[in-house]
Short mmCIF file of C-alpha atoms and ligand atoms in Angstrom, two decimals:
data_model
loop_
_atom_site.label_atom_id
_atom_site.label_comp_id
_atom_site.label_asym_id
_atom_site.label_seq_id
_atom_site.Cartn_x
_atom_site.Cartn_y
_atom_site.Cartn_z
CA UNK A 1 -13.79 -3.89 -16.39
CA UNK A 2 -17.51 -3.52 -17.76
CA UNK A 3 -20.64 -4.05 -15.22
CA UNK A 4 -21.17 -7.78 -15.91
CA UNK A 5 -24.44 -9.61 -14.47
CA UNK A 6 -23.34 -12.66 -12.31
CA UNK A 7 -26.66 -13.85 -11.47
CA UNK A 8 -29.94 -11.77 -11.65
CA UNK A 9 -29.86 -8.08 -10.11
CA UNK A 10 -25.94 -8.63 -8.71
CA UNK A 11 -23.50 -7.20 -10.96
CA UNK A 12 -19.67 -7.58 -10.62
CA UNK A 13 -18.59 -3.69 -10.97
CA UNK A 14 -14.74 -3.82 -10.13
CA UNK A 15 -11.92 -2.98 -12.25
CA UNK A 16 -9.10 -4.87 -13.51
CA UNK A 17 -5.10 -3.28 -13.04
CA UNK A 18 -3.65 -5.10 -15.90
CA UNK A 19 -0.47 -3.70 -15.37
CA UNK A 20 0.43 -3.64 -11.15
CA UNK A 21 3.22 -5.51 -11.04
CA UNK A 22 3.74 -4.61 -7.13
CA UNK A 23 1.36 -4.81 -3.67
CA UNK A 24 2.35 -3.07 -0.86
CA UNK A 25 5.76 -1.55 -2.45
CA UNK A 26 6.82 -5.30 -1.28
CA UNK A 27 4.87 -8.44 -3.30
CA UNK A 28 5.42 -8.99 -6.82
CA UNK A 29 2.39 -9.19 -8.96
CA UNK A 30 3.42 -11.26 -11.90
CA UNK A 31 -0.21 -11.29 -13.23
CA UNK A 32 -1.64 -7.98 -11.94
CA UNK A 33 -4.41 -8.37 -10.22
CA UNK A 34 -8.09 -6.96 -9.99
CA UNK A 35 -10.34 -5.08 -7.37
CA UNK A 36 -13.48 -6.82 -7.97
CA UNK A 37 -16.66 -4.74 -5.96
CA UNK A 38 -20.19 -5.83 -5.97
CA UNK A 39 -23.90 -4.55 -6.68
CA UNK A 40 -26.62 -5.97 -5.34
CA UNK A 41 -29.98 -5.09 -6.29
CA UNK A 42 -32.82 -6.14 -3.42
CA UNK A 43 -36.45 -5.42 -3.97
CA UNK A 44 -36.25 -2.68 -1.47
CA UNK A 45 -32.64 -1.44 -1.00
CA UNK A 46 -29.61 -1.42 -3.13
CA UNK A 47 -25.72 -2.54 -1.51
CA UNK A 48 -22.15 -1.99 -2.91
CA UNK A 49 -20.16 -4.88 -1.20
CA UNK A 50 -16.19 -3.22 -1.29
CA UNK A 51 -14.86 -0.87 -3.90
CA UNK A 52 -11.98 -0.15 -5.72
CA UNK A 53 -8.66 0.76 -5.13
CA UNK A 54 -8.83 5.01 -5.69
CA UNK A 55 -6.32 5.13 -8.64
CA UNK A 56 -8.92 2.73 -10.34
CA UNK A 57 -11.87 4.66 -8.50
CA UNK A 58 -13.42 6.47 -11.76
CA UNK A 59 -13.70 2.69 -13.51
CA UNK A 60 -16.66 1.93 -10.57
CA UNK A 61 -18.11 4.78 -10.61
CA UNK A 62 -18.96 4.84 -14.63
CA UNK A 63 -19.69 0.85 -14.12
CA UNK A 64 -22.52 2.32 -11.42
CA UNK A 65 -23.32 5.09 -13.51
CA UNK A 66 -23.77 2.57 -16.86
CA UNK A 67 -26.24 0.86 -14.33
CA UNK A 68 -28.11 3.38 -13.76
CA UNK A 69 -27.75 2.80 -9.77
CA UNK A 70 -29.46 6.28 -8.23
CA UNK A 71 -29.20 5.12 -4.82
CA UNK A 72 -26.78 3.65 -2.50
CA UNK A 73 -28.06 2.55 0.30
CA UNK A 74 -25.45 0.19 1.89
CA UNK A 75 -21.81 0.43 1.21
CA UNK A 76 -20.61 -2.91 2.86
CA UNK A 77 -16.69 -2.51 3.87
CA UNK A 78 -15.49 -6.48 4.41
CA UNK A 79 -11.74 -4.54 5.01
CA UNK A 80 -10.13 -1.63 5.39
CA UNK A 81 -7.45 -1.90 3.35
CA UNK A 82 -7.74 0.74 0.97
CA UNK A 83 -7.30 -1.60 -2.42
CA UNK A 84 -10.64 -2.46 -1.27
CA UNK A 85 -11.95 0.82 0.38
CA UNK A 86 -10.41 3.36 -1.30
CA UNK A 87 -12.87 4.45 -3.34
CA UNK A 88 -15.95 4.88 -0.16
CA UNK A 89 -15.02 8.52 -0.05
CA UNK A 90 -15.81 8.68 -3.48
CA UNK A 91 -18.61 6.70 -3.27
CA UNK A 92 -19.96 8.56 -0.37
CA UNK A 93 -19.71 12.01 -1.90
CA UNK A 94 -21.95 10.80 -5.47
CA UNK A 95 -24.32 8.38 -3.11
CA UNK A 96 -24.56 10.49 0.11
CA UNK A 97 -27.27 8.68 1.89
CA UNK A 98 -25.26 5.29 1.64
CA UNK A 99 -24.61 4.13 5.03
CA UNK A 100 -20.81 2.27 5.39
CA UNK A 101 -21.91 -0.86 6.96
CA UNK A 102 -19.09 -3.11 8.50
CA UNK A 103 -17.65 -4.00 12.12
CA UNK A 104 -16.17 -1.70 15.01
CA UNK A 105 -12.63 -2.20 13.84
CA UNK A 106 -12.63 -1.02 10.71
CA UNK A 107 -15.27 1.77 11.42
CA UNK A 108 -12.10 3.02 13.29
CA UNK A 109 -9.44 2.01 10.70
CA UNK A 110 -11.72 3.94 7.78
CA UNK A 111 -12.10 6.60 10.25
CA UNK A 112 -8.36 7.05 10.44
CA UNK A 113 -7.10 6.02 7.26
CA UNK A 114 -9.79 7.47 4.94
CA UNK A 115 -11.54 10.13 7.46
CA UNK A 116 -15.09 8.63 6.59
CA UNK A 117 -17.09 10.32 9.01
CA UNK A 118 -18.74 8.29 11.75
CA UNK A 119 -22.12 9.56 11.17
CA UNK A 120 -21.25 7.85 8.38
CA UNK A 121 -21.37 4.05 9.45
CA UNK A 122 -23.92 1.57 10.85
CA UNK A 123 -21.96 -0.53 12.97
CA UNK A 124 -22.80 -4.37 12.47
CA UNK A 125 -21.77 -7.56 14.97
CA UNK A 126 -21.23 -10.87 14.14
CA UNK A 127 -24.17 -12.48 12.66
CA UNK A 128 -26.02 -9.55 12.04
CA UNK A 129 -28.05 -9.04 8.78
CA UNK A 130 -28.99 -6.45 6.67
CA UNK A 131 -32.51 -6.76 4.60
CA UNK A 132 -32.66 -5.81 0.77
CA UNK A 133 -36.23 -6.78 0.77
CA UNK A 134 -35.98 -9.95 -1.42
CA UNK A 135 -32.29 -10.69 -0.42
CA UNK A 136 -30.84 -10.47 3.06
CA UNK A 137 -26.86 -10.17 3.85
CA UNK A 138 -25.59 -12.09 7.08
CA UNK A 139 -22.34 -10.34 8.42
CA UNK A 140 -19.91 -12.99 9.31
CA UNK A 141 -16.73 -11.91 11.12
CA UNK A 142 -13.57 -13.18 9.81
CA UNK A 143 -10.39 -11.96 11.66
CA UNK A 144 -7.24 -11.95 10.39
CA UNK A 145 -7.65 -12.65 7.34
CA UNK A 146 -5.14 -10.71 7.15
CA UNK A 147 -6.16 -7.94 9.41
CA UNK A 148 -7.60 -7.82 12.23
CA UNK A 149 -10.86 -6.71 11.08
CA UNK A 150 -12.26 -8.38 8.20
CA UNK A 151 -15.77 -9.81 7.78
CA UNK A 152 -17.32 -11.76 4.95
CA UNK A 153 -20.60 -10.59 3.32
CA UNK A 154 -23.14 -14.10 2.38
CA UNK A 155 -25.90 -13.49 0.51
CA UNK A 156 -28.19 -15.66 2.25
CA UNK A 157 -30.70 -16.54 -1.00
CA UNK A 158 -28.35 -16.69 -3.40
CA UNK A 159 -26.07 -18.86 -1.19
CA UNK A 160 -23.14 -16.48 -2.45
CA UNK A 161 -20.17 -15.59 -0.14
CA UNK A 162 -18.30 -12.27 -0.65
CA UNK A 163 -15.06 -12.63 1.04
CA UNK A 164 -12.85 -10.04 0.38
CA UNK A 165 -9.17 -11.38 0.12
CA UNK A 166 -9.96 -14.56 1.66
CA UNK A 167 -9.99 -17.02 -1.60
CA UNK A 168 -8.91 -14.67 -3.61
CA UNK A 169 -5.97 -14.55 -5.88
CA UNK A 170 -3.60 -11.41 -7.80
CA UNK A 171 -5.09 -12.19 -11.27
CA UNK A 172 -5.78 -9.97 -13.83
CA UNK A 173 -8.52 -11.47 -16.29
CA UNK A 174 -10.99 -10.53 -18.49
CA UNK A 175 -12.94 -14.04 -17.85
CA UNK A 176 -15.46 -13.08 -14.70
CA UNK A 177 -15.18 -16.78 -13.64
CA UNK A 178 -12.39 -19.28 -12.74
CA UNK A 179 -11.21 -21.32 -16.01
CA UNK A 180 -7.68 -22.53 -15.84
CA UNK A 181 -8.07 -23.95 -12.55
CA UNK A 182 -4.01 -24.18 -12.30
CA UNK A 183 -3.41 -21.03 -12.68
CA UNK A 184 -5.76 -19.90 -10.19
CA UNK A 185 -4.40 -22.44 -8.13
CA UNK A 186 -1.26 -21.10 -8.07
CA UNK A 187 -2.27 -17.42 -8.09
CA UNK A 188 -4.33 -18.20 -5.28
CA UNK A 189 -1.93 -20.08 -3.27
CA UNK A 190 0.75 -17.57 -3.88
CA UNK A 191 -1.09 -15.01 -2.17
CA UNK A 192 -2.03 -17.03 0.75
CA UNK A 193 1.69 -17.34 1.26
CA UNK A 194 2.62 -13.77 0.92
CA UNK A 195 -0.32 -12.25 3.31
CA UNK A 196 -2.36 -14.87 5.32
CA UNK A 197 -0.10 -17.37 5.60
CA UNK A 198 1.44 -15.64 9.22
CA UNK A 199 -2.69 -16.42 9.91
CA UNK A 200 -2.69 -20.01 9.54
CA UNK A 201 -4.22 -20.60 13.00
CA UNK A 202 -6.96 -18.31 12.72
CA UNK A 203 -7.45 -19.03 8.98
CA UNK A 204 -8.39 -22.75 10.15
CA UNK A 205 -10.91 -21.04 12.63
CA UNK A 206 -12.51 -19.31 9.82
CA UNK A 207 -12.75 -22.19 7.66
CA UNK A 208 -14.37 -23.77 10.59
CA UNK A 209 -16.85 -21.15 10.88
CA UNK A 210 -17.97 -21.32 7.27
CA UNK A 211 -18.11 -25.22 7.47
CA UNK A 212 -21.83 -25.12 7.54
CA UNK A 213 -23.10 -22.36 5.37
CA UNK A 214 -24.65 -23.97 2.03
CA UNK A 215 -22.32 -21.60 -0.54
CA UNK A 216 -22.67 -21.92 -3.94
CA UNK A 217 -20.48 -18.99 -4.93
CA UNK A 218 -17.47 -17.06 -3.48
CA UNK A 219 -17.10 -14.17 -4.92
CA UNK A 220 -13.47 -12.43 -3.69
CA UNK A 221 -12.48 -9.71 -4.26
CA UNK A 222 -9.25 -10.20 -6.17
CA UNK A 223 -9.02 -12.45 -8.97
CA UNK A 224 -12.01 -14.93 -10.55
CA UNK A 225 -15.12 -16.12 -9.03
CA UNK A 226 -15.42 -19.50 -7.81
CA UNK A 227 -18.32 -21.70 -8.81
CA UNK A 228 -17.32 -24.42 -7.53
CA UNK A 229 -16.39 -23.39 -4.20
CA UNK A 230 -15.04 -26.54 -3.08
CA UNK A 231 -12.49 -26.12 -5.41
CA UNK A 232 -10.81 -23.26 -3.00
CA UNK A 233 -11.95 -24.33 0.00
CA UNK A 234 -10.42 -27.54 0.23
CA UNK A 235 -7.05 -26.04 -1.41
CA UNK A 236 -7.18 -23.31 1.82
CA UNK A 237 -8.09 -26.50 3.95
CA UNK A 238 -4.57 -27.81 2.41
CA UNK A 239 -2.56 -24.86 2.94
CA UNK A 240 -3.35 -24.58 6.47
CA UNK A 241 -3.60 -28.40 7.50
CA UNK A 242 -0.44 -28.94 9.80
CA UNK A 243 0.89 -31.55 7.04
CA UNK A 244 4.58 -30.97 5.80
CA UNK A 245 5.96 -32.12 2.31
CA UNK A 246 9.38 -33.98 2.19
CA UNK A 247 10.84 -31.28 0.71
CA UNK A 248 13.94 -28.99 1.80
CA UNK A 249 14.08 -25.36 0.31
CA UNK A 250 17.48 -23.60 0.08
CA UNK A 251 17.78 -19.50 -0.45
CA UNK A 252 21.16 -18.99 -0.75
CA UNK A 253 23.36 -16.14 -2.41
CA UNK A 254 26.98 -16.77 -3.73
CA UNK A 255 29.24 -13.74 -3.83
CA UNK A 256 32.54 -15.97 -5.39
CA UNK A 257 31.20 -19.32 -6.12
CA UNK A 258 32.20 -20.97 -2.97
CA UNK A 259 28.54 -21.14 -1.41
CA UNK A 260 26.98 -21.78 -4.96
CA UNK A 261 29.24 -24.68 -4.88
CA UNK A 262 28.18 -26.17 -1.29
CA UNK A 263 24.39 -25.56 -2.30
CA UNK A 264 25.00 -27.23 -5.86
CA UNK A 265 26.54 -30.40 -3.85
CA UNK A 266 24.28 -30.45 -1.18
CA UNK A 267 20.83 -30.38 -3.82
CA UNK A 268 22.30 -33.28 -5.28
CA UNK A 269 22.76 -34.95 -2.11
CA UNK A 270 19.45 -34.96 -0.68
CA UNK A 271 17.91 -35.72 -4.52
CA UNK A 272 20.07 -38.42 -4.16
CA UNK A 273 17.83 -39.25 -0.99
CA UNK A 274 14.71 -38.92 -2.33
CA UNK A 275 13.71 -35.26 -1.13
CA UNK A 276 12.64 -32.53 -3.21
CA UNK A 277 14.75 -29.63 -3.15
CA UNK A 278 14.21 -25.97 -3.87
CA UNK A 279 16.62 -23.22 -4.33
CA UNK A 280 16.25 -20.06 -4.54
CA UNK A 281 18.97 -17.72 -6.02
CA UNK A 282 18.38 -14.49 -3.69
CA UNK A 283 19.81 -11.93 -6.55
CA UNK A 284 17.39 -13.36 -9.31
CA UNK A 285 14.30 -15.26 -7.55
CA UNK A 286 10.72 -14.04 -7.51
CA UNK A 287 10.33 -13.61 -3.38
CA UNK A 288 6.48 -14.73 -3.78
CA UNK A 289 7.65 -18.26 -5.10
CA UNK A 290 10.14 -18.46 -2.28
CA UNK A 291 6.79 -17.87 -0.11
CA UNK A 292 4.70 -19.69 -2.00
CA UNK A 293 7.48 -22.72 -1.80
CA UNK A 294 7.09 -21.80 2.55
CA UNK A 295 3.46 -23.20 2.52
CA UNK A 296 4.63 -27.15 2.26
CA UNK A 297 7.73 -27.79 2.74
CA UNK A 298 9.59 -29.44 5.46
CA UNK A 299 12.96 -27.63 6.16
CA UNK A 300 14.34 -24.88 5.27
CA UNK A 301 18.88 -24.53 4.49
CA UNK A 302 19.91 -20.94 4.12
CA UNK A 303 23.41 -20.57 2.25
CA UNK A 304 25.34 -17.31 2.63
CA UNK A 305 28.88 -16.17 2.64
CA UNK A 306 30.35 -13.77 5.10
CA UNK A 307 30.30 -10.37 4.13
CA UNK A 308 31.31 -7.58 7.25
CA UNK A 309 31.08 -10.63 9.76
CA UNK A 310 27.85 -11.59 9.20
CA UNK A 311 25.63 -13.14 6.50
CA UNK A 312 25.02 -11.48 3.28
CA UNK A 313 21.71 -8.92 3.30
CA UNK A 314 20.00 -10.82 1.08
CA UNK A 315 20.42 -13.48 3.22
CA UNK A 316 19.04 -11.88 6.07
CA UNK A 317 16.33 -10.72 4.00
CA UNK A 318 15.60 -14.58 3.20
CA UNK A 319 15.44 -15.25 7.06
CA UNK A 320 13.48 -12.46 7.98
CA UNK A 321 10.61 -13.01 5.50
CA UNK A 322 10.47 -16.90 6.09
CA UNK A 323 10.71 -15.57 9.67
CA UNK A 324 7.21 -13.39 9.53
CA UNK A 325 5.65 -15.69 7.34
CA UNK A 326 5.55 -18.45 9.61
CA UNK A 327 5.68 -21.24 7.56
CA UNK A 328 4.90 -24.81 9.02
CA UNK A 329 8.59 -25.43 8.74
CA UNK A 330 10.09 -28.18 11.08
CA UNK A 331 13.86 -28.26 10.77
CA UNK A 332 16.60 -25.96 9.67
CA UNK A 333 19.86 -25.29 8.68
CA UNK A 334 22.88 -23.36 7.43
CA UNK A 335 25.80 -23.58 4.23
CA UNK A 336 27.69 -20.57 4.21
CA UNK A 337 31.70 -20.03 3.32
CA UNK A 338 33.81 -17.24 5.17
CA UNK A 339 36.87 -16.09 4.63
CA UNK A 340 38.40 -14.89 8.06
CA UNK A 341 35.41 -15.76 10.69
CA UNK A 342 32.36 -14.54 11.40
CA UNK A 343 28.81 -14.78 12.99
CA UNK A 344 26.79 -15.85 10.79
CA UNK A 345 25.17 -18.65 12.43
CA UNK A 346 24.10 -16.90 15.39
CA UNK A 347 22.60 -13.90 13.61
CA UNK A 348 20.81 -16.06 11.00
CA UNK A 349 19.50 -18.72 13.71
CA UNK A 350 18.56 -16.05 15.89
CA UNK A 351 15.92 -14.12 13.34
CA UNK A 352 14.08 -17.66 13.31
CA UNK A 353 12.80 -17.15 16.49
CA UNK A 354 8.70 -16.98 15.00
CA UNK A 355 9.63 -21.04 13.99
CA UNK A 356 9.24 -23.99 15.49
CA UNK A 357 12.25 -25.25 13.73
CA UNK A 358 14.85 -28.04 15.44
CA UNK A 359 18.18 -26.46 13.86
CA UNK A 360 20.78 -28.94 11.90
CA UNK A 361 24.19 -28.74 12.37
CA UNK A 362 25.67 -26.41 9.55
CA UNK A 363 28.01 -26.42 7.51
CA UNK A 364 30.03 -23.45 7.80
CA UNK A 365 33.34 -23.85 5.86
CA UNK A 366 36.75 -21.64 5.58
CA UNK A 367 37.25 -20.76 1.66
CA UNK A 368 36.13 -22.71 -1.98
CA UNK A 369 34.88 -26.62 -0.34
CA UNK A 370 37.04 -29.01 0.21
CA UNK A 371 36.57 -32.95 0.06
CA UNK A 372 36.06 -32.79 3.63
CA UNK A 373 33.29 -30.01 3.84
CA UNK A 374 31.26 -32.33 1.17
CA UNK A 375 31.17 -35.04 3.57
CA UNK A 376 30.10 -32.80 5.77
CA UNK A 377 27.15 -31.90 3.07
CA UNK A 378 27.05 -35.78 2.77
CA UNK A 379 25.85 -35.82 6.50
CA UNK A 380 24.02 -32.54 6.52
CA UNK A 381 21.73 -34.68 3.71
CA UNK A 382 21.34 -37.61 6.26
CA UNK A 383 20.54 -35.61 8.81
CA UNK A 384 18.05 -33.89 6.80
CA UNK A 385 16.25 -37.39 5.73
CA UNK A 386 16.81 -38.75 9.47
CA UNK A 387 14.75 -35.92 10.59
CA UNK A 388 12.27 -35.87 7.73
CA UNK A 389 11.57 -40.04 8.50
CA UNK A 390 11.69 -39.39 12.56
CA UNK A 391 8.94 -36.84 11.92
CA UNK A 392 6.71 -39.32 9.81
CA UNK A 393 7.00 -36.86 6.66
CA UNK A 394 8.58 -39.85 4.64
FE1 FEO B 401 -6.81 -6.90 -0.97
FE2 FEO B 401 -5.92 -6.91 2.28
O1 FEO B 401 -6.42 -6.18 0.69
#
């Protein structure tokens, strides 16, 4: 991605990775996604705010080098993680007198992940700014968003907030700015699922924090820039309100058609009621829309059949990830089919432990269903709406 000039003497220097199609070895990147970095120019001193992940390292240095920029003098790390800070080594070996300016955890974290020196930082605390001369950057700590040790960068005259991966969204684009507002919406909201959504609690504190501070601009560091910062705000203000959607999700895997067969019944039964219902086909879905799907809705049914005794791996999987996400999910429940017994209940209800989930009854059944395990669907769907009404959701 070329230098491009957001507003007079700050420069968006980043680069785009058109083609990642996986973060962390783990979340799939259906539009790639970008590593957006930031130059500002003060009348005095001169700031990078975050850099690049190293494969895409060489891309920010030439953007620097097409600007011209001689002299670093503050290399502001909002995060450690190194799709953001990979590149300081780099950075610190072309602009050696650039000081790494962030907070005491990740001075450590860049210490032991990158081996940045420590004569190499100037440790900052919450609040703290940093003049440019004309400009001046106010430090404001952020935690866990989504580690323990991220900050946001506001550029105080500018009213422009640099927050890293808060507000940001996997989105590769040539367009600087946001412009199809739905698809950063969902780009956006698909990655609060996947990494912050675990944060929810402290997320809210942040937004809290920010409440105040006039911003005209967020600038993250994935994805476009917001200018209209409402826009994001209020969606993240959405996302981690404690409001549920009537809505039921069901990951479920089918071996031999008998638990496709419960889950096909049972979606019709509660559509029947009124409730939106989601399933996800474990051997084909996309696991970010199954997290994405975690951010509203109500209750979650898992169907599985038996396989060694216990529920189907990718069932497990399913349990485990809707487990550490910590979705705002309020009730759950279980369709599953075995052939000669089995545990599945207990292991599957006990991974849920991270939930404050009432369990349903499931509806565990012996073989292809029978008319009497679809009533038993029948009355797993009034359960369902019972406990949707008796929690005010419809
Ligand atoms: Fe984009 Fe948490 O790194």
């Amino acid at each position: 991605m070329a230098a491009k000039e957001i507003k007079t003497n700050i420069f968006s220097v980043g680069a785009i990775d058109w083609d990642r199609r996986l973060f962390d070895e783990l979340i799939p990147l259906p539009d790639g996604t970008t590593y957006n970095a930031y130059l500002i120019k003060g009348s005095q001193k001169t700031a990078l705010i975050d850099t690049v992940d190293s494969p895409k390292q060489d891309e920010l240095i030439d953007n620097l080098k097409r600007l011209k920029i001689e002299k670093i003098d503050y290399l502001i790390a909002n995060h450690a993680e190194q799709d953001h800070s990979g590149a300081i080594p780099r950075v610190l070996a072309i602009y050696p007198e650039a000081k790494v300016v962030t907070d005491a955890k990740c001075e450590t974290m860049l210490m032991d992940m990158l081996l940045v020196p420590e004569s190499k930082f100037l440790q900052i605390k919450d609040r703290d700014m940093v003049s440019l001369g004309d400009k001046t950057l106010e430090f404001i700590f952020a935690p866990w968003v989504h580690w323990p040790e991220t900050m946001l960068t506001y550029l105080k005259e500018e009213k422009i907030l640099f927050p890293c991966d808060f507000f940001g969204s996997h989105l590769a684009s040539s367009k600087l700015y946001v412009q199809d507002k739905y698809k950063v919406y969902e780009a956006a909201k698909r990655y609060y699922a996947e990494i912050m959504m675990p944060f929810r609690t402290n997320i809210k504190r942040n937004l809290e924090k920010i409440k105040d501070l006039p911003i005209d601009m967020i600038a993250p560091s994935h994805g476009p820039i917001h200018s209209e910062p409402e826009f994001i705000i209020n969606a993240y203000k959405d996302w981690t309100s404690d409001d549920v959607k009537n809505e039921v999700l069901i990951p479920f895997v089918s071996m031999h058609g008998s638990t496709k067969k419960l889950v096909d019944y049972l979606v019709d039964a509660l559509i029947e009621r009124g409730i939106t219902v989601k399933p996800f086909n474990l051997t084909q879905t996309d696991i970010g829309e199954l997290a994405m799907a975690l951010v509203d809705a109500a209750s979650i049914i898992i169907g599985s059949p038996t396989v060694l005794t216990g529920p189907h791996p990718s069932a497990v999987y399913a349990a485990y990830l809707a487990n550490a996400l910590r979705p705002k999910l309020k009730f759950a429940s279980l369709v599953g089919s075995y052939g000669w017994g089995g545990r599945m209940v207990d292991i599957i209800t006990g991974m849920l432990t991270n939930l404050k989930v009432e369990i349903v009854e499931p509806v565990i059944i012996k073989g292809y269903p029978k008319k009497e395990d679809l009533h038993a669907l029948e009355r797993l769907a009034d359960a369902i709406l019972e406990k949707h009404k008796s929690a005010g959701i419809v």
